[in-house]
CSV table of C-alpha atoms in Angstrom, one decimal:
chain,number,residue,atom,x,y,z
O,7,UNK,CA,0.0,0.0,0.0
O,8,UNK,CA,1.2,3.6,-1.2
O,9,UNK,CA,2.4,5.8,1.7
O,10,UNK,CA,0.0,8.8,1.8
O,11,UNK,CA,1.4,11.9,1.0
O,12,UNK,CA,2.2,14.4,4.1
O,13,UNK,CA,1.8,17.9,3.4
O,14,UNK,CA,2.7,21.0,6.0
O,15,UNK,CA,1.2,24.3,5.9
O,16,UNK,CA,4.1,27.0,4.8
O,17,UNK,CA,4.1,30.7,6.4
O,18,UNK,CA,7.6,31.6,5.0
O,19,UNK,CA,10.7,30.3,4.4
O,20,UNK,CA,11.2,29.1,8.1
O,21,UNK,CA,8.2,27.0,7.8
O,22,UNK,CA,10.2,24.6,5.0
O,23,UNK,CA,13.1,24.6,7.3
O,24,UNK,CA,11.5,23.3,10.2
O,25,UNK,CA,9.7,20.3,8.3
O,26,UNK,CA,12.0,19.3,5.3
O,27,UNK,CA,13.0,16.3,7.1
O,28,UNK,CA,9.1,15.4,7.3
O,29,UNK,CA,7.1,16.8,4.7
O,30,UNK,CA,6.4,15.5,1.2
O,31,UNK,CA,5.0,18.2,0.1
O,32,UNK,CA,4.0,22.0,1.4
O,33,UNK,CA,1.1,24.1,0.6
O,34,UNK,CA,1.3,28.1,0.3
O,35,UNK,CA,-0.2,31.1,-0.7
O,36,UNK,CA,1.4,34.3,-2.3
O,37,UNK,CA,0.7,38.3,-2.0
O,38,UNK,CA,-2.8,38.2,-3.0
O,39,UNK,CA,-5.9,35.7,-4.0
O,40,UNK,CA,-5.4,33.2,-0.8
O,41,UNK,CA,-7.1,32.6,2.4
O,42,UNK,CA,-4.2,33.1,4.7
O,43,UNK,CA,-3.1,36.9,3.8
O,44,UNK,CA,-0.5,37.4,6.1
O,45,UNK,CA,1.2,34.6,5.5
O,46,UNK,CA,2.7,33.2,2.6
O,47,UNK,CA,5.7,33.8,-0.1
O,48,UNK,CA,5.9,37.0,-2.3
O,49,UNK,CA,4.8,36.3,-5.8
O,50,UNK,CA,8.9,37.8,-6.7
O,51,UNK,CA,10.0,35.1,-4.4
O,52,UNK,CA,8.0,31.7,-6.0
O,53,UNK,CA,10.4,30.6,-8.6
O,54,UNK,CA,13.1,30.6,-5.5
O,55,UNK,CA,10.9,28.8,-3.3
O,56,UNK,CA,9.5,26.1,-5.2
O,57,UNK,CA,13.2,25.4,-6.8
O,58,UNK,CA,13.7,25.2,-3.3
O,59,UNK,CA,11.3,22.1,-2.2
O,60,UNK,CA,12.0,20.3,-5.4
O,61,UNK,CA,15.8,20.7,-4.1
O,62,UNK,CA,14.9,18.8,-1.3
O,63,UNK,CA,12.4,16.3,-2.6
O,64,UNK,CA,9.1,18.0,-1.6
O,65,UNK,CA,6.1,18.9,-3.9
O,66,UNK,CA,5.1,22.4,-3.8
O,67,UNK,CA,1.1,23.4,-3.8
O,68,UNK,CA,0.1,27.0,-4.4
O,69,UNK,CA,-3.0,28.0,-3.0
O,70,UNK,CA,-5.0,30.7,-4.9
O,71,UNK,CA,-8.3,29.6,-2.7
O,72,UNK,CA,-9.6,33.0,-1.8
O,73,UNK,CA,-13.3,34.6,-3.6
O,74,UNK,CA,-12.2,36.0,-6.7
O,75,UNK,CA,-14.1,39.2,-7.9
O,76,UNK,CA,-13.6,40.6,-11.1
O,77,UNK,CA,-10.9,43.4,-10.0
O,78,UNK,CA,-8.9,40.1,-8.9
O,79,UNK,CA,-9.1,38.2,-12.4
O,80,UNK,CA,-6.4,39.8,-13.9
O,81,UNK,CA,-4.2,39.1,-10.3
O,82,UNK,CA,-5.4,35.7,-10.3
O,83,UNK,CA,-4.0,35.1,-14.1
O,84,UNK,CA,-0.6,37.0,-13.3
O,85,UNK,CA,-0.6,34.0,-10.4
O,86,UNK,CA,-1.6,31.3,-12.4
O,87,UNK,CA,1.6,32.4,-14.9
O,88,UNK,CA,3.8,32.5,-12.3
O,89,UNK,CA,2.9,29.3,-11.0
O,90,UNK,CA,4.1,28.0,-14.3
O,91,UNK,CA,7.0,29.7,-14.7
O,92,UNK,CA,7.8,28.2,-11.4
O,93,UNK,CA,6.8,24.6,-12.3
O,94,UNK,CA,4.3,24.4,-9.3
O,95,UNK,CA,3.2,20.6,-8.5
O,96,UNK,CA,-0.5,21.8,-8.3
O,97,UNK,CA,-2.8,25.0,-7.8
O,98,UNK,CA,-5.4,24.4,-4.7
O,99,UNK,CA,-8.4,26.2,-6.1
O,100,UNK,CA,-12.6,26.3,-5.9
O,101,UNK,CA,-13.5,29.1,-7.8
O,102,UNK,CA,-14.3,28.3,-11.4
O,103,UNK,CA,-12.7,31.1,-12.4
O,104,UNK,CA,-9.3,30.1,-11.2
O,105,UNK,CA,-10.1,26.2,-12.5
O,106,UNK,CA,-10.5,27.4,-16.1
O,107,UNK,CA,-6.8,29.3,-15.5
O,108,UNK,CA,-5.7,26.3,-14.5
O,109,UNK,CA,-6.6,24.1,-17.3
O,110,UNK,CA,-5.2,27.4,-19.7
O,111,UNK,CA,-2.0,27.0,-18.5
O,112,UNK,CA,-2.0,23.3,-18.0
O,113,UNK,CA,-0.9,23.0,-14.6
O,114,UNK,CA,-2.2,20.4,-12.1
O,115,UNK,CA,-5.0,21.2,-9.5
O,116,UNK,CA,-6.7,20.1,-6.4
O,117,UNK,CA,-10.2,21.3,-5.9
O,118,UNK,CA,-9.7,22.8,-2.1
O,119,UNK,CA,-11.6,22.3,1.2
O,120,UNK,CA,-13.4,25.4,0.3
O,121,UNK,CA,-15.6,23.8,-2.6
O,122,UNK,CA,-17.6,21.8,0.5
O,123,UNK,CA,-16.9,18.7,-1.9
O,124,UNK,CA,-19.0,16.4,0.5
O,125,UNK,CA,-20.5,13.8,-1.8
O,126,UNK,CA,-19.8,11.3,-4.5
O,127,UNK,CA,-21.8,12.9,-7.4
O,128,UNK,CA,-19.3,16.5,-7.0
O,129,UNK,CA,-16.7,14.3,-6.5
O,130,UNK,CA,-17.2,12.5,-10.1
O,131,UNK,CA,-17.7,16.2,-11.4
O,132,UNK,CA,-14.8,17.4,-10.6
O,133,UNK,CA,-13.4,14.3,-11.5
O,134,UNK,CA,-14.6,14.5,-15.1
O,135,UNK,CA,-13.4,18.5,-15.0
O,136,UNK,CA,-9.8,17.4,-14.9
O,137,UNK,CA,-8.8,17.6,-11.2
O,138,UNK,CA,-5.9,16.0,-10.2
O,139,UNK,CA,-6.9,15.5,-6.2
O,140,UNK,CA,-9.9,16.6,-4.1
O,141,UNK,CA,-9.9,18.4,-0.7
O,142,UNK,CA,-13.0,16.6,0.9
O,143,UNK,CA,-14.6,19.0,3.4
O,144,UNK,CA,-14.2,18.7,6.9
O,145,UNK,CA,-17.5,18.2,7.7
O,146,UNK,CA,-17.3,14.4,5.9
O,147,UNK,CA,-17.2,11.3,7.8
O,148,UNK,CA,-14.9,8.8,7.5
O,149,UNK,CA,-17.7,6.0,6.1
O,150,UNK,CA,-18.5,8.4,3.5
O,151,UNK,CA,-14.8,9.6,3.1
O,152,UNK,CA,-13.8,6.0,2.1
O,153,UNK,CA,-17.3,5.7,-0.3
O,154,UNK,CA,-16.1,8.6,-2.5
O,155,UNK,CA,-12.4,7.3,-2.5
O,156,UNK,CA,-13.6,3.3,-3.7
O,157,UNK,CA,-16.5,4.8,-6.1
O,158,UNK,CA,-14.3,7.7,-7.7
O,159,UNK,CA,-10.7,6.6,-7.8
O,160,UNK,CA,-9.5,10.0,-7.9
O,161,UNK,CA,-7.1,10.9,-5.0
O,162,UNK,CA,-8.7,12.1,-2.0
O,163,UNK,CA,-7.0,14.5,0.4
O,164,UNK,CA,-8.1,15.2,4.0
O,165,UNK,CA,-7.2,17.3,6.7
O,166,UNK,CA,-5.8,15.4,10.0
O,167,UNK,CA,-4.6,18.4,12.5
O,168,UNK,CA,-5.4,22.1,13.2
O,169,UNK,CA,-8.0,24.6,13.5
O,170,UNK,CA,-11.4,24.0,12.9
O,171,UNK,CA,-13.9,26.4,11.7
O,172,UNK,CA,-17.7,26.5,13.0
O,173,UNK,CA,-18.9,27.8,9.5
O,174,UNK,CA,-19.3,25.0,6.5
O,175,UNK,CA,-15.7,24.8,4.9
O,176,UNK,CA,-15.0,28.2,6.4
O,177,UNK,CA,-17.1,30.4,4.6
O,178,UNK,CA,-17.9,32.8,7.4
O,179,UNK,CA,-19.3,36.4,6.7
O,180,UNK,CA,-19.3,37.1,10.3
O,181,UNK,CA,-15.9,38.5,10.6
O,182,UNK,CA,-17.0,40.5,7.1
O,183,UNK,CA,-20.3,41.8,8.8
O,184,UNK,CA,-18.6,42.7,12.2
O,185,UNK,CA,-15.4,43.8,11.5
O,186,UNK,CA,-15.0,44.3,7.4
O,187,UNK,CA,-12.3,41.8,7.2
O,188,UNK,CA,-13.5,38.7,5.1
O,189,UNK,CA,-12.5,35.4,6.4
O,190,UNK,CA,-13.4,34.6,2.5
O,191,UNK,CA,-10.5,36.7,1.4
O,192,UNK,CA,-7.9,35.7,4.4
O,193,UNK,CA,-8.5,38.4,6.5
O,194,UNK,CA,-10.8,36.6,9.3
O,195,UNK,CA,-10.5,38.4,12.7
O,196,UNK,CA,-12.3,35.1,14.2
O,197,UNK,CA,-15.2,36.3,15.9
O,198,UNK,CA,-16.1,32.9,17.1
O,199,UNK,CA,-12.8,32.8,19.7
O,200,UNK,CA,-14.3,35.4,21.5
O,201,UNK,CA,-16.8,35.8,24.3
O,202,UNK,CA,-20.4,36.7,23.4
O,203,UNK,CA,-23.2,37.9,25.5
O,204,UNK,CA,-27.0,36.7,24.5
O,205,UNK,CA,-29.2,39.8,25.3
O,206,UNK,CA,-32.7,40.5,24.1
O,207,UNK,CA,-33.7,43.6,22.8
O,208,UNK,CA,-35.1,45.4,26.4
O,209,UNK,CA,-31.2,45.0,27.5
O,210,UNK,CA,-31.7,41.9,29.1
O,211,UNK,CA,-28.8,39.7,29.1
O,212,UNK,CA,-27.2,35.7,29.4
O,213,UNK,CA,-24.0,36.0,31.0
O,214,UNK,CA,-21.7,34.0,29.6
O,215,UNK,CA,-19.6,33.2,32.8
O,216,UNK,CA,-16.4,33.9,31.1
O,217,UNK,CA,-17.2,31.0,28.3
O,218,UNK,CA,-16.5,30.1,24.4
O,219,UNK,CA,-19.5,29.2,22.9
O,220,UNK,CA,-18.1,29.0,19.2
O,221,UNK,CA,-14.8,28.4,19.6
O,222,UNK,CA,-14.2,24.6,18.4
O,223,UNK,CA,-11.0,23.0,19.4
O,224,UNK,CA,-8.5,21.7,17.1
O,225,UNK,CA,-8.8,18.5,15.0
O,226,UNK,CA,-6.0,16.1,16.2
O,227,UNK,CA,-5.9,12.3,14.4
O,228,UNK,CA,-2.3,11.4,15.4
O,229,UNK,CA,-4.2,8.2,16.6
O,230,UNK,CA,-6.4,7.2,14.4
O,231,UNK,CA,-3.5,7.2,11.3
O,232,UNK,CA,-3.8,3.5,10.7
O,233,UNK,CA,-7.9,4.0,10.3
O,234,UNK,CA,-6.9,6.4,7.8
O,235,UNK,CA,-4.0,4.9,5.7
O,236,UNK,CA,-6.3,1.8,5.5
O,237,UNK,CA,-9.3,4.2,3.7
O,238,UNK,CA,-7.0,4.3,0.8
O,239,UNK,CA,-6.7,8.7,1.8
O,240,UNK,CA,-3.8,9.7,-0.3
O,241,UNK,CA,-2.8,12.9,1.5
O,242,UNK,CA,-2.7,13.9,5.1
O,243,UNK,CA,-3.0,18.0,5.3
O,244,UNK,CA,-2.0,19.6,8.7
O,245,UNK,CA,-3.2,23.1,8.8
O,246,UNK,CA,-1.5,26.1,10.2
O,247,UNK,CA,-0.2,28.7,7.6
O,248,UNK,CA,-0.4,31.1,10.5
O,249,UNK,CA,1.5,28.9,13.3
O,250,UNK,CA,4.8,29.7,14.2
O,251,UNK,CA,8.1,27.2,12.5
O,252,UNK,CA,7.8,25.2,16.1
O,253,UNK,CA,4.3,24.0,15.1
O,254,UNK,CA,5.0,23.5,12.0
O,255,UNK,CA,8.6,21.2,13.1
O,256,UNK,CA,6.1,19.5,15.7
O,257,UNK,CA,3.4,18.5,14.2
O,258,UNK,CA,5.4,17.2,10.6
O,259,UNK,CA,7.7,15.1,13.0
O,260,UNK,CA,4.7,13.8,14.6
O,261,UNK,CA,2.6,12.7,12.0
O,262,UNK,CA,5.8,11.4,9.7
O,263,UNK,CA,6.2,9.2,12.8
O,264,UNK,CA,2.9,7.9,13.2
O,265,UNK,CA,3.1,7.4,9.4
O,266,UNK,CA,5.7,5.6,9.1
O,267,UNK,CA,5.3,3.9,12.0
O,268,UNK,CA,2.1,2.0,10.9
O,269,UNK,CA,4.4,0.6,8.0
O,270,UNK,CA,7.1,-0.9,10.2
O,271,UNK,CA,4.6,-2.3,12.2
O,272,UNK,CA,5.3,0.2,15.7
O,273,UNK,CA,3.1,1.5,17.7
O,274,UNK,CA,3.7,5.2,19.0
O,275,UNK,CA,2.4,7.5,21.6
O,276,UNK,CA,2.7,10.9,20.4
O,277,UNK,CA,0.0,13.0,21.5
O,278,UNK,CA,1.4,14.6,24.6
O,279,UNK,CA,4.0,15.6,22.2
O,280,UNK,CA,1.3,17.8,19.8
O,281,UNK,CA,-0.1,19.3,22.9
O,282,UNK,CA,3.3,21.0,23.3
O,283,UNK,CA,2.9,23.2,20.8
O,284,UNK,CA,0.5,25.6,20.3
O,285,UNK,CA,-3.4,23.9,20.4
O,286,UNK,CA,-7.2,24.6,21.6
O,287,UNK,CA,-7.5,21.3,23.1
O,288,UNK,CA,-8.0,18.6,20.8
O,289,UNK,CA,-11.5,16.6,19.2
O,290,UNK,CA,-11.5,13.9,16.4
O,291,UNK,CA,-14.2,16.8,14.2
O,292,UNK,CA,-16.1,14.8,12.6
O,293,UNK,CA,-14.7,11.4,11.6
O,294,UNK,CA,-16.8,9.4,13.7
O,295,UNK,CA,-19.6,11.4,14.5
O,296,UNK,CA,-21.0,15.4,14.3
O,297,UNK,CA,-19.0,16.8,17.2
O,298,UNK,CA,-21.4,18.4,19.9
O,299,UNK,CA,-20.2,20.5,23.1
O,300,UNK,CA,-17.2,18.1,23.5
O,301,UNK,CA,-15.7,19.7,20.4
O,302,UNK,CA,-16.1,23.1,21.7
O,303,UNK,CA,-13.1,24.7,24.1
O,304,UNK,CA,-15.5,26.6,26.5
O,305,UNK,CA,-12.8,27.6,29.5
O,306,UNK,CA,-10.7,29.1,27.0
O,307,UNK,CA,-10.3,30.3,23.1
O,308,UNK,CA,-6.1,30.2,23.0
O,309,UNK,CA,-3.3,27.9,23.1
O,310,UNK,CA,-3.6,25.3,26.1
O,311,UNK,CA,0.1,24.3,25.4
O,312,UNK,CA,1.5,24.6,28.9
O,313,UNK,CA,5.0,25.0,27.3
O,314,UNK,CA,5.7,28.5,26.8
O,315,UNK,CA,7.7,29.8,24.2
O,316,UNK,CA,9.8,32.6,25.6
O,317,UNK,CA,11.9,35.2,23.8
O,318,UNK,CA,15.8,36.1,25.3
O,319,UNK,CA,17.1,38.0,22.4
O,320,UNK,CA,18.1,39.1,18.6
O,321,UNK,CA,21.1,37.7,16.6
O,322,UNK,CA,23.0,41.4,15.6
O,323,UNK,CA,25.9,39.2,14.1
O,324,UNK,CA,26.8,35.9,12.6
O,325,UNK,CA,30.2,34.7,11.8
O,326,UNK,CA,29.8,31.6,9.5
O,327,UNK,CA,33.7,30.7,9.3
O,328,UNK,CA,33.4,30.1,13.5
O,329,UNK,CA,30.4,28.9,13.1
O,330,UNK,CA,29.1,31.8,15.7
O,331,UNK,CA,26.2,33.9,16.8
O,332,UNK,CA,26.3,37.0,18.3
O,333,UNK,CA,23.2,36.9,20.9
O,334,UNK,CA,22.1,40.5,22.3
O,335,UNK,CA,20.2,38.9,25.7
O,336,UNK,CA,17.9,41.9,25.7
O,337,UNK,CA,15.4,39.9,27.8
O,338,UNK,CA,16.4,37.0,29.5
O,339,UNK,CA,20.0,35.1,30.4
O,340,UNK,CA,20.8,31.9,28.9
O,341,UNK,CA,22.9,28.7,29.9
O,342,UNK,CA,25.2,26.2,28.7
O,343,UNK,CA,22.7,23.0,28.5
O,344,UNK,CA,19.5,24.9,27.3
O,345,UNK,CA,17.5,24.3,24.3
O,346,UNK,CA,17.1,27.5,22.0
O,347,UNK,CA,15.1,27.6,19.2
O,348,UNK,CA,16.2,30.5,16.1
O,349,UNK,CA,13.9,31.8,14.0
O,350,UNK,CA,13.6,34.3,11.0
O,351,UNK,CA,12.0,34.4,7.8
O,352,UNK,CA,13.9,32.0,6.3
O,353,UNK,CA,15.7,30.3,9.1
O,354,UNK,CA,14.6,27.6,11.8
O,355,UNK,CA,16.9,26.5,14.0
O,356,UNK,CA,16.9,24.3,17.5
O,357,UNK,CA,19.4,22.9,19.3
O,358,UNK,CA,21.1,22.7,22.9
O,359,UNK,CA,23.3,25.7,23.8
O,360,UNK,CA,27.0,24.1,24.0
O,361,UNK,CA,29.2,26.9,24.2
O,362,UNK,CA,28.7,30.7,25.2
O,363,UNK,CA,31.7,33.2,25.3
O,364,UNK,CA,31.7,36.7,27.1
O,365,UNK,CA,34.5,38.9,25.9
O,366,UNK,CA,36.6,36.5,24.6
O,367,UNK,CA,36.0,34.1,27.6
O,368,UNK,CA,34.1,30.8,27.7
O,369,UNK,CA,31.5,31.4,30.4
O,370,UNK,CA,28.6,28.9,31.7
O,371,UNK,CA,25.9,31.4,31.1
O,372,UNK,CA,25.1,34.9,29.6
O,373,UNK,CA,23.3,37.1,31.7
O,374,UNK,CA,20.4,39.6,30.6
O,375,UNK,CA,21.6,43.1,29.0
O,376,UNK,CA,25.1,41.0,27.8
O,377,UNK,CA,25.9,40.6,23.6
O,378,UNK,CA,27.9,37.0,24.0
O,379,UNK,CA,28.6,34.6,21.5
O,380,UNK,CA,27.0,31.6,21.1
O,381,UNK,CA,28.2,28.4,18.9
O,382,UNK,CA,25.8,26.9,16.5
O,383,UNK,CA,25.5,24.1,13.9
O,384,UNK,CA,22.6,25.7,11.6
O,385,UNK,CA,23.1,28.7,10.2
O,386,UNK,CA,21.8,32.0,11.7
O,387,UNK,CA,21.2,35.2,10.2
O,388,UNK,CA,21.3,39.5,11.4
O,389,UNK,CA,17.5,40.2,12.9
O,390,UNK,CA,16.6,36.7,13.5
O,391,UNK,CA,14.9,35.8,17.0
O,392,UNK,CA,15.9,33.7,19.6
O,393,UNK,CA,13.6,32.0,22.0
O,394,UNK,CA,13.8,28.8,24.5
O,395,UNK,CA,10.9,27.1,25.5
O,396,UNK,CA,9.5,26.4,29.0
């Protein structure tokens, strides 16, 4: 039986350094036209990127996933020609307008999450239309998941960690109506992780004893793997395009273990392990059944990680012939021993701290308010961020 494909969500360039030893492929967006806005690689940067992931054996997926109104056509095309020019593996798309772009240019595409592809009849349409691979909607079970995957034969991808949206396939107009940022466009403000009051037109009002009625937890299926690699699924999505590299590292590790440890026959525990990096508490969506209040996080709409991820400094200088970082400790002291995690826009780097220096001396630790040097295997760069967790 064919491994299924593992594919991590990409915010920048960090995001393919923390999970190039994990992913098979990566899915991004650019500038414009995608439903994470703030994340993603410039449009300038693609053909860099993707020569990038083929460099290292990993498909690259462009999303272009957002609505698409007619002022964004003539965007959408300049993408669609880009994503050529960069030999993209596949455009994730819904919009018809950005499927017939596709088929121009004669690239590969996936029909995303966002087409609420929940049946077998859409499923043999888009089949028919050319699509390479279907996003099933998250709303599916997995009886009818592994229907549409025997009855179609096209590849089926689902998604097996990360946020979870209350709306059907996440079109929301809330955050448009309340706020006039369209979750539609990438620009949700996520009304539902916030507290709401139920009041009555005479001022009368439900308090909501310091509850989340709307915000659903995050889908976790690091144990139910083998249930899915036996459904014939030929892609496993984590989602987070707007988690930090950490998440991303985690949770690629994670699920390549639990992948491949199905196929050398080894059972693994990994769980507490996904629960170290950022989550909302975890629920199995809607695999086995339509979640009710058990999928909702009530005490509390953020991270429940108890590890804390806690920022000491900024790299000002890095000396690549010693090998050497210059660390300005503007907020916190570090020691020999201690795990440190680097991170910039295009670098992710974690390791144990195994030698400081302190004008010109090797020292045990570097106190807040110091600039010392500190040895490193990876390569850091001027402005990047260093944090250790706790």
């Amino acid at each position: 039986m064919k491994k299924p494909e593992l594919m991590c969500p990409i915010k920048d360039w960090s995001s393919l350094e923390a999970c190039k030893n994990y992913a098979d492929a990566v899915y991004f967006g650019v500038d414009d036209l995608s439903l994470r806005a703030r994340a993603g690689i410039k449009l300038k940067e693609l053909g860099l990127f993707v020569k990038k992931c083929h460099g290292l054996k990993i498909k690259a997926y462009l999303t272009l996933n957002s609505a698409i109104y007619n002022k964004d056509l003539k965007k959408a095309e300049e993408i669609v020609k880009a994503s050529k020019k960069a030999k993209v593996d596949a455009l994730i798309v819904w919009d018809f307008a950005a499927i017939e772009l596709a088929k121009k240019y004669k690239i590969p595409f996936i029909i995303s999450t966002q087409m609420n592809v929940s049946n077998l009849k859409s499923a043999l349409f888009f089949k028919k239309l050319g699509a390479k691979r279907i996003v099933l909607a998250r709303e599916m079970n997995l009886k009818d998941i592994i229907e549409i995957k025997k009855k179609t034969g096209i590849e089926i991808e689902v998604f097996v960690h990360g946020a979870m949206c209350l709306a059907i396939s996440g079109r929301c107009i809330l955050s448009s109506y309340l706020y006039g940022k369209s979750s539609n466009c990438g620009s949700c403000a996520q009304p539902c992780r916030k507290q709401w009051i139920l009041s009555d037109d005479e001022g009368n009002a439900i308090a909501n004893e310091g509850k989340y009625f709307l915000s659903a937890k995050d889908l976790c299926m690091i144990e139910y793997i083998p249930q899915l690699i036996k459904a014939g699924i030929d892609a496993f999505k984590i989602e987070g395009r707007r988690r930090d590299a950490k998440y991303v590292e985690a949770t690629a590790r994670c699920y390549r273990e639990a992948i491949d440890a199905y196929y050398d026959k080894r059972k693994v525990n990994l769980k507490e392990e996904l629960a170290s990096v950022y989550n909302r508490g975890f629920s199995t969506g809607f695999y086995f059944s339509v979640p009710g209040k058990e999928g909702i996080g009530y005490n509390k709409a953020d991270n429940l990680s108890l590890v804390k991820k806690i920022y000491i400094g900024d790299v000002v200088r890095y000396y690549p012939k010693l090998k050497v970082m210059a660390l300005k400790l503007s907020h916190r002291g570090i020691k020999v021993g201690e795990k440190i995690m680097v991170e910039g826009k295009k670098t992710f780097i974690e390791e144990n701290v195994s030698s400081i220096h302190f004008k010109t001396k090797e020292v045990e630790k570097g106190l807040k308010g110091q600039e010392v040097g500190v040895l490193i295997k990876g390569k850091a760069r001027k402005g990047d961020k260093v944090f250790i967790y706790n």
